[in-house]
Short mmCIF file of C-alpha atoms in Angstrom, two decimals:
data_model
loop_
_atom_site.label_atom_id
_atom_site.label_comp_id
_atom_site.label_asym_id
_atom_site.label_seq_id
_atom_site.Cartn_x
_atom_site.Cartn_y
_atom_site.Cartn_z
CA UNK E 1 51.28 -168.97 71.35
CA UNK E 2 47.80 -169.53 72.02
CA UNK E 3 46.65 -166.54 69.81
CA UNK E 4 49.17 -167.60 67.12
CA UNK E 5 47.19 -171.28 67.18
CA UNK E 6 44.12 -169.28 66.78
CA UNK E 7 44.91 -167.41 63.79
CA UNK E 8 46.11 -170.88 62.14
CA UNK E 9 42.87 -172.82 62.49
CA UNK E 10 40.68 -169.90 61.60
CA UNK E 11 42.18 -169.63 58.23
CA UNK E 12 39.77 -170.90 55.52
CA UNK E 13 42.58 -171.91 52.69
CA UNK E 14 40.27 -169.56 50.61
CA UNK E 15 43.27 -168.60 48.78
CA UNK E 16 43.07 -164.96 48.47
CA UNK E 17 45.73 -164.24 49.83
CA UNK E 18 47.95 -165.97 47.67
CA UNK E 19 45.67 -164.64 44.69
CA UNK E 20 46.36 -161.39 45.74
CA UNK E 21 49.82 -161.24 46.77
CA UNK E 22 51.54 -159.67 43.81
CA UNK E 23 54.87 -162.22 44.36
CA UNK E 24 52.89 -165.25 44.60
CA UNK E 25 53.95 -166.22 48.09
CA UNK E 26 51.80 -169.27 49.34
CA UNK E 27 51.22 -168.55 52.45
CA UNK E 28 48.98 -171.81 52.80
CA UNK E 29 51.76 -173.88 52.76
CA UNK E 30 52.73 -172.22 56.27
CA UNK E 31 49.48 -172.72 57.44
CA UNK E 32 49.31 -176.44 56.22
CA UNK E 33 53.06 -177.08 57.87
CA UNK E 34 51.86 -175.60 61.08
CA UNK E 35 49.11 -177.57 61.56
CA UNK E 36 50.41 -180.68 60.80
CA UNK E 37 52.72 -180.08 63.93
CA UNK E 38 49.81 -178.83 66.29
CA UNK E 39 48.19 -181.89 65.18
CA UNK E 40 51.38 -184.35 65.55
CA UNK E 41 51.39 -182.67 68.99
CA UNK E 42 47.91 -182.71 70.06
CA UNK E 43 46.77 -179.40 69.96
CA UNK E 44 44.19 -179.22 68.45
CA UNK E 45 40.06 -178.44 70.03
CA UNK E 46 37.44 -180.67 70.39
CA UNK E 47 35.78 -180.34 67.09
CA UNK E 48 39.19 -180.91 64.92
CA UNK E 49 40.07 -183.96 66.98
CA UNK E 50 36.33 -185.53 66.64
CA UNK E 51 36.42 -184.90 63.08
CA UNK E 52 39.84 -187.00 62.88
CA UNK E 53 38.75 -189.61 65.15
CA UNK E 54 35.43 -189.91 63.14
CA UNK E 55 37.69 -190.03 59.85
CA UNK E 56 39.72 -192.75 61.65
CA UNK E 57 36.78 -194.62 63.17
CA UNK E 58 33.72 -194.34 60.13
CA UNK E 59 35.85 -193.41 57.25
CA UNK E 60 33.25 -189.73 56.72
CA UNK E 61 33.50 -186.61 58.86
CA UNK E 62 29.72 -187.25 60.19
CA UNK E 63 30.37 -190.04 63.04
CA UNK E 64 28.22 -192.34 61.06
CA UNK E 65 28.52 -195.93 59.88
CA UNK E 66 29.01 -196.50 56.47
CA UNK E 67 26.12 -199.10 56.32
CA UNK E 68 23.65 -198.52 54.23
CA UNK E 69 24.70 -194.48 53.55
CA UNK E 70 23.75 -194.42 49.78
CA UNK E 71 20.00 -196.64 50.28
CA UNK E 72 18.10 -193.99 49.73
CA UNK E 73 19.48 -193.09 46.56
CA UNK E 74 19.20 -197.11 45.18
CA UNK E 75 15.54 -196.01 45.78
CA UNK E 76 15.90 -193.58 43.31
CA UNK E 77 16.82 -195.41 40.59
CA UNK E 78 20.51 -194.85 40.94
CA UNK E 79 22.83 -198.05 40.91
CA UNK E 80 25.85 -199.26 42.61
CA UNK E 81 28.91 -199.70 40.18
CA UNK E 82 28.93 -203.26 40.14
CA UNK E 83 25.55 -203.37 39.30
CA UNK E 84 26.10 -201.11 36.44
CA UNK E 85 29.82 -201.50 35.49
CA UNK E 86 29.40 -200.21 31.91
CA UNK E 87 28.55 -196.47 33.70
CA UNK E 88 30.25 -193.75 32.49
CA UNK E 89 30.28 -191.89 35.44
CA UNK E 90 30.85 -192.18 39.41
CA UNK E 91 28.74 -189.88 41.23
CA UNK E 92 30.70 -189.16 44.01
CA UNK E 93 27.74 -188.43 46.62
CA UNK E 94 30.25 -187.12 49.65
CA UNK E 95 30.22 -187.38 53.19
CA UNK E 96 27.66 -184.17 53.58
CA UNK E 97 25.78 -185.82 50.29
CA UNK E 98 25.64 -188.84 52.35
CA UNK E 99 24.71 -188.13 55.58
CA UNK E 100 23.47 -184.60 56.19
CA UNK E 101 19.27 -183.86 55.35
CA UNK E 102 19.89 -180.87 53.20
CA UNK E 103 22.57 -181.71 51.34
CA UNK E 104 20.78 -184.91 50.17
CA UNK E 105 18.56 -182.38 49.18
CA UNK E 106 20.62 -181.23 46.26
CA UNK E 107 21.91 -184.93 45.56
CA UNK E 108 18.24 -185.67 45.06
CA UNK E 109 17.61 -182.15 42.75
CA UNK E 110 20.69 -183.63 40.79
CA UNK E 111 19.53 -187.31 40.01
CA UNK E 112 15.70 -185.60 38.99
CA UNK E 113 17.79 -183.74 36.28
CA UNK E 114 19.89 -186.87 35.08
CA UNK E 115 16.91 -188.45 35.14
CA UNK E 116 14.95 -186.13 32.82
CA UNK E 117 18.27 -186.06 30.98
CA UNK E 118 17.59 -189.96 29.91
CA UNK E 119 21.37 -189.92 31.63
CA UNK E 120 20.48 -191.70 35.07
CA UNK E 121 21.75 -195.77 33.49
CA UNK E 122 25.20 -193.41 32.97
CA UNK E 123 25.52 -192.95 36.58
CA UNK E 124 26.34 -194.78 39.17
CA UNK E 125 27.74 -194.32 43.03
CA UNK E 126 29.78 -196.81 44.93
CA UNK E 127 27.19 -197.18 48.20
CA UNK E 128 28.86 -198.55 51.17
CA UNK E 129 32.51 -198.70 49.59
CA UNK E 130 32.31 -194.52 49.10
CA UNK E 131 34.58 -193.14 52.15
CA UNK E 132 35.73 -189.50 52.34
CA UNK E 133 37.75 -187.81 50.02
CA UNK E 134 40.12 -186.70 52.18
CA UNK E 135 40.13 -183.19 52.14
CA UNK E 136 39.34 -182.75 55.65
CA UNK E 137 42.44 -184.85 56.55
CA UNK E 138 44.62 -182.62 54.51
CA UNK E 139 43.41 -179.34 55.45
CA UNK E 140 43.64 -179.65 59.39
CA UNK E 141 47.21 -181.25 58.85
CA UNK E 142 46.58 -185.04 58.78
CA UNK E 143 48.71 -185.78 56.23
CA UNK E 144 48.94 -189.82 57.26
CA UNK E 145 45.08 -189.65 57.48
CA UNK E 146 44.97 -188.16 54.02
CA UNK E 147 47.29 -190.38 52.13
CA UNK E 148 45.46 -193.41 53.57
CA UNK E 149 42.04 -192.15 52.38
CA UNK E 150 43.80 -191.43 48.95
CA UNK E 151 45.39 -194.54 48.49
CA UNK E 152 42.20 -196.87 49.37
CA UNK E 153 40.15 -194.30 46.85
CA UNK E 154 42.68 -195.05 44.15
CA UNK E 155 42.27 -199.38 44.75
CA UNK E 156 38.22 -199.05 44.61
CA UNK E 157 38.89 -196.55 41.42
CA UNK E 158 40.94 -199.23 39.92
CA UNK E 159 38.95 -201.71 40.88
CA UNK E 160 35.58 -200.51 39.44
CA UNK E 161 37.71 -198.84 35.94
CA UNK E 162 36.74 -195.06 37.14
CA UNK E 163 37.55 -192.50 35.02
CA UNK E 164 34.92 -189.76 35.13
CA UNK E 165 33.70 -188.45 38.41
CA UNK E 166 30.74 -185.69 39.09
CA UNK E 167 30.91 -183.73 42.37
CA UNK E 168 28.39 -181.57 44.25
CA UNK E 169 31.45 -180.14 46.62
CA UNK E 170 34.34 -178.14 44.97
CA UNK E 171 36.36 -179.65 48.14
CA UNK E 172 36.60 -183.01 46.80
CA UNK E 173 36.35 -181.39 43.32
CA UNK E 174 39.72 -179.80 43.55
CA UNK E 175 41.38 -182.62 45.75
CA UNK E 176 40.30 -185.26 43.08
CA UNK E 177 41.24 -183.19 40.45
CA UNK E 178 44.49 -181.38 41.88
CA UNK E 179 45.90 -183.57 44.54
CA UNK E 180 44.91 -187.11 43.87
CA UNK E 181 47.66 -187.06 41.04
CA UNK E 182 50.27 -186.91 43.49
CA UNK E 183 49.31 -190.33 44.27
CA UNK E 184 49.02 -191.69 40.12
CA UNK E 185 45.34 -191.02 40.36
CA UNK E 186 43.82 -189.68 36.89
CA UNK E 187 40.34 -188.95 36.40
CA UNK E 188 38.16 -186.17 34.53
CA UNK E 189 36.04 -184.42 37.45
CA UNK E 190 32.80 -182.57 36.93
CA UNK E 191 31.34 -180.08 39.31
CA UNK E 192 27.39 -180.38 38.70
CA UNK E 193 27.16 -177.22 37.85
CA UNK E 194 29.32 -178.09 34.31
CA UNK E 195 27.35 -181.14 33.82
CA UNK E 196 24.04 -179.28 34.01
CA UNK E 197 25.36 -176.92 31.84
CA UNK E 198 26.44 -179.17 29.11
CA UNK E 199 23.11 -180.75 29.79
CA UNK E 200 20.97 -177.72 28.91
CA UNK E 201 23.40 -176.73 25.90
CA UNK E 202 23.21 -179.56 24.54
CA UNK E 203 19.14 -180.07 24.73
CA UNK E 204 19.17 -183.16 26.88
CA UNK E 205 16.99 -180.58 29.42
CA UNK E 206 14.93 -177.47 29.02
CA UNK E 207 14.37 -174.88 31.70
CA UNK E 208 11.24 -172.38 31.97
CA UNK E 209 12.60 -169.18 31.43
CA UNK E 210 12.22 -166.87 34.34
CA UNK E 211 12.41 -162.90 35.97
CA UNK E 212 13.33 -163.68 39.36
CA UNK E 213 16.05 -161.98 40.63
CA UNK E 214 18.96 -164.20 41.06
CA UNK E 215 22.61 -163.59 43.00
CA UNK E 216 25.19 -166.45 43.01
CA UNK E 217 27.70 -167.36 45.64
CA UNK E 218 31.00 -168.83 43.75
CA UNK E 219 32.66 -171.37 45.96
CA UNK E 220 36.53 -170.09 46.37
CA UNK E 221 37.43 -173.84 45.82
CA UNK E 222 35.87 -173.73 42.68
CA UNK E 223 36.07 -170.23 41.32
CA UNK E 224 39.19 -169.28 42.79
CA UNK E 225 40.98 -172.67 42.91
CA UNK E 226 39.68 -174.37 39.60
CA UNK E 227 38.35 -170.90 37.76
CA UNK E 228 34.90 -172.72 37.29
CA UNK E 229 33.10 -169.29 37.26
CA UNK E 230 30.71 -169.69 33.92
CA UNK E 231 28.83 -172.81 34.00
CA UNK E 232 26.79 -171.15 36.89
CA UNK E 233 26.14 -168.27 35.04
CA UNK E 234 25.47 -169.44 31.75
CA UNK E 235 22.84 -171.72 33.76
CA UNK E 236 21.14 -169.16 35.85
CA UNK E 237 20.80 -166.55 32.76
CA UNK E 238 18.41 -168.79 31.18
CA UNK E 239 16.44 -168.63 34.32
CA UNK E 240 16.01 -165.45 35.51
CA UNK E 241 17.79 -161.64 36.35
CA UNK E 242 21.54 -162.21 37.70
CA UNK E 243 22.56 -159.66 40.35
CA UNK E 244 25.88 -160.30 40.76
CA UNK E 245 27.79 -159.36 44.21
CA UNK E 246 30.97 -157.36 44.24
CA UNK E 247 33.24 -159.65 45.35
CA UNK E 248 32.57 -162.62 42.79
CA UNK E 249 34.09 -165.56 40.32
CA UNK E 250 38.03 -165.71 41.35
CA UNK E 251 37.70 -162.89 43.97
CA UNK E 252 34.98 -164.65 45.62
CA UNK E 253 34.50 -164.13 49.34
CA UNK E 254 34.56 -167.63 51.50
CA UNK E 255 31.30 -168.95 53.23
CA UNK E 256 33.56 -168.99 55.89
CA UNK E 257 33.75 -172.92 56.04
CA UNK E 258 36.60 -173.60 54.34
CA UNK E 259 40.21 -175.32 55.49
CA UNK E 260 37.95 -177.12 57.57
CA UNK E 261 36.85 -174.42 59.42
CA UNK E 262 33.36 -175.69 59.09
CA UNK E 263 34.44 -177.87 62.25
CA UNK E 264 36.26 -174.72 64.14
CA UNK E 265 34.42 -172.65 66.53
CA UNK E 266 35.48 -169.23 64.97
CA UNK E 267 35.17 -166.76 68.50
CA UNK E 268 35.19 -163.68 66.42
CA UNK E 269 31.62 -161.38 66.97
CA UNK E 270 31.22 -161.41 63.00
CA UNK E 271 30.90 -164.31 61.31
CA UNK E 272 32.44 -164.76 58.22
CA UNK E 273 29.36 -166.24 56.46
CA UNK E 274 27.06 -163.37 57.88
CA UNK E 275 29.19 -160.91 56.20
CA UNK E 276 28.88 -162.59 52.90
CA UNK E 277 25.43 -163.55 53.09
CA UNK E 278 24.29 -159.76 53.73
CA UNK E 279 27.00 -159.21 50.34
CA UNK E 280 24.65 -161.52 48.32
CA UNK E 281 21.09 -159.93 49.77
CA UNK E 282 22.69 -156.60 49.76
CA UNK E 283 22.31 -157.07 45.86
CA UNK E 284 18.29 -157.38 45.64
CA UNK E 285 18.15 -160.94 44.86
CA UNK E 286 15.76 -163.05 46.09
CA UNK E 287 17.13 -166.25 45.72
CA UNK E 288 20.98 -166.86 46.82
CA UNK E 289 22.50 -170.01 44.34
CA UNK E 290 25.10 -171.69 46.15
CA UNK E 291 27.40 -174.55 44.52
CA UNK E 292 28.90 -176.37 47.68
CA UNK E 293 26.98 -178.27 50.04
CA UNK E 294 29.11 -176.52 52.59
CA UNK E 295 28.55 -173.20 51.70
CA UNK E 296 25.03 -173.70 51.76
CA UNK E 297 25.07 -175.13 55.09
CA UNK E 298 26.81 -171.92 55.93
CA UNK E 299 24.81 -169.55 54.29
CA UNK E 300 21.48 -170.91 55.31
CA UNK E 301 22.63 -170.54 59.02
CA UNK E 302 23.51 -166.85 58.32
CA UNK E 303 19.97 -166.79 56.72
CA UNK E 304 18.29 -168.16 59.72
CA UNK E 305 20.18 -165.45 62.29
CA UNK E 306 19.30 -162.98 59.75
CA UNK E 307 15.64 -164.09 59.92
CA UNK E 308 15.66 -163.37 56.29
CA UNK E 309 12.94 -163.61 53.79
CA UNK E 310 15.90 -164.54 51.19
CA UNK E 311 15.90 -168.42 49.89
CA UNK E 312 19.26 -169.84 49.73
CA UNK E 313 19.54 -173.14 47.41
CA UNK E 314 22.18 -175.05 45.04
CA UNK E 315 21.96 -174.59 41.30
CA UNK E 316 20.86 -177.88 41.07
CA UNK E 317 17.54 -177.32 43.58
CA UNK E 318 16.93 -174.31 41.19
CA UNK E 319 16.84 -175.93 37.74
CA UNK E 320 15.09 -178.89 39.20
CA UNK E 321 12.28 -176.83 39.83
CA UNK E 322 12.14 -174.82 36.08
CA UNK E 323 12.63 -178.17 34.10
CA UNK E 324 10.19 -178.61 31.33
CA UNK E 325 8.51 -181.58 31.16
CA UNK E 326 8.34 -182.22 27.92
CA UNK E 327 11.87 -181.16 26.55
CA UNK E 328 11.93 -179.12 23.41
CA UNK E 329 13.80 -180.76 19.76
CA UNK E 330 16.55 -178.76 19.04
CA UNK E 331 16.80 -177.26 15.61
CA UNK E 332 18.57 -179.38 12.99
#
């Protein structure tokens, strides 16, 4: 029994296996069902049950108050909704936006590009009243937990008119997009990575063009999940040589965080996310492009085991840093 618990909360929901099975079984919905009674029961280790009690206590999965989580991004420039109630977009900054160092990293690389986009009065974040998505919930089998979070998200939507929503995670990317309807919630949701793309097609931004040697890491809750597989690639062409893995787009290979697992203490000798990251350097690239603050976090710590000399940063770090200053008029 205890070996079959194991093999439950080590899953990452990465969904190959139901992309693969030639039937189409969903074998995630056996996972999901037995967690939700290991939960209902208790059983569950130290890190699942402080991540619920944190969702329970601080509304995030960091164990931090609310107060105050989205100051440093007023400093930017960016405004709350009510300050700006005409903006045409929430940026929905996350619980790892919000709290962790590096992630705010690539929240910050994202509002420099809005900003040089003329786009930053479009956007605007909700501050304090941002909680979690609820992902977290729903993948470790808090189902209550979830529809709470869901059903306060869909009040402050209504309250504040939201219909357009950017994301830096592809977890609350596909639960926004895909499971947030259950409960009469409608909104168009951006990964970054699209709006960047749109942003650069449509001359809002210009990029340096570049030789260095480039591999990209597709998040299986975006690639696999939502098939967002080109924006990335139509980005990272313009800015240098694309090496592409073996195992990429919609047969992706997981970080090794996902379902949650980014909380579960895998016991296994080889880590998922050291198996992928020497995938991606195994290629020649020298910088890794992830699309998930999650899968960064992942990949970095492979990196840092590794002791590689390989970078490892989010799209939006890496066109940050090759945006013209001065962008060019496009033809008319």
């Amino acid at each position: 029994a205890v070996k079959l618990e194991h093999h439950v909360w080590a899953c990452t929901t990465c969904g190959a296996c139901v992309y693969s099975c030639p039937v189409k079984v969903n074998h995630l919905d056996v996972i999901y069902g037995v967690r939700r009674a290991l939960v209902a029961q208790s059983k569950v280790g130290k890190k699942v049950a402080d991540v619920l009690m944190s969702l329970s206590q601080y509304n995030n999965t960091m164990s931090m108050p609310n107060a105050g989580r989205h100051d440093w991004l007023r400093e930017l420039g960016v405004t709350h909704i009510a300050e700006n109630p005409e903006a045409e977009y929430l940026l929905w900054v996350g619980c790892m936006g919000s709290f962790d160092s590096r992630s705010r990293e690539i929240i910050k690389a994202f509002v420099s590009i809005l900003q040089r986009a003329g786009m930053l009065n479009k956007v605007a974040i909700l501050g304090d009243e941002e909680t979690c998505c609820g992902d977290p919930a729903r993948r470790l089998g808090e189902e209550s937990r979830f529809q709470e979070i869901a059903l306060n998200n869909k009040q402050i939507f209504e309250k504040y008119n939201i219909r357009k929503i950017i994301m830096i995670c592809p977890h609350g990317y596909n639960v926004f997009k895909n499971e947030y309807p259950e409960f009469s919630i409608k909104l168009e949701v951006y990964h970054h990575s699209q709006v960047i793309q749109k942003l650069i097609a449509d001359g809002k931004i210009s990029v340096k063009d570049g030789k260095e040697a480039l591999t990209i890491h597709d998040p299986c809750y975006l690639a696999r999940y939502n098939k967002v597989a080109e924006p990335q690639r139509k980005i990272l062409i313009r800015l240098g040589e694309v090496k592409e893995p073996p195992r990429r787009g919609e047969k992706t290979f997981c970080c090794g965080a996902g379902g949650a697992n980014y909380w579960y203490d895998v016991p296994e000798e080889k880590r998922i996310s050291h198996i992928r990251f020497e995938e991606l350097v195994a290629t020649g690239a020298s910088t890794i492009v992830t699309l998930c603050p999650f899968c960064n976090a992942m990949l970095s710590d492979a990196k840092r085991t590794k002791e590689s000399a390989v970078a490892v940063k989010d799209i939006a770090e890496v066109v940050a840093e090759k945006l013209i200053t001065q962008p060019s008029r496009r033809p008319t």
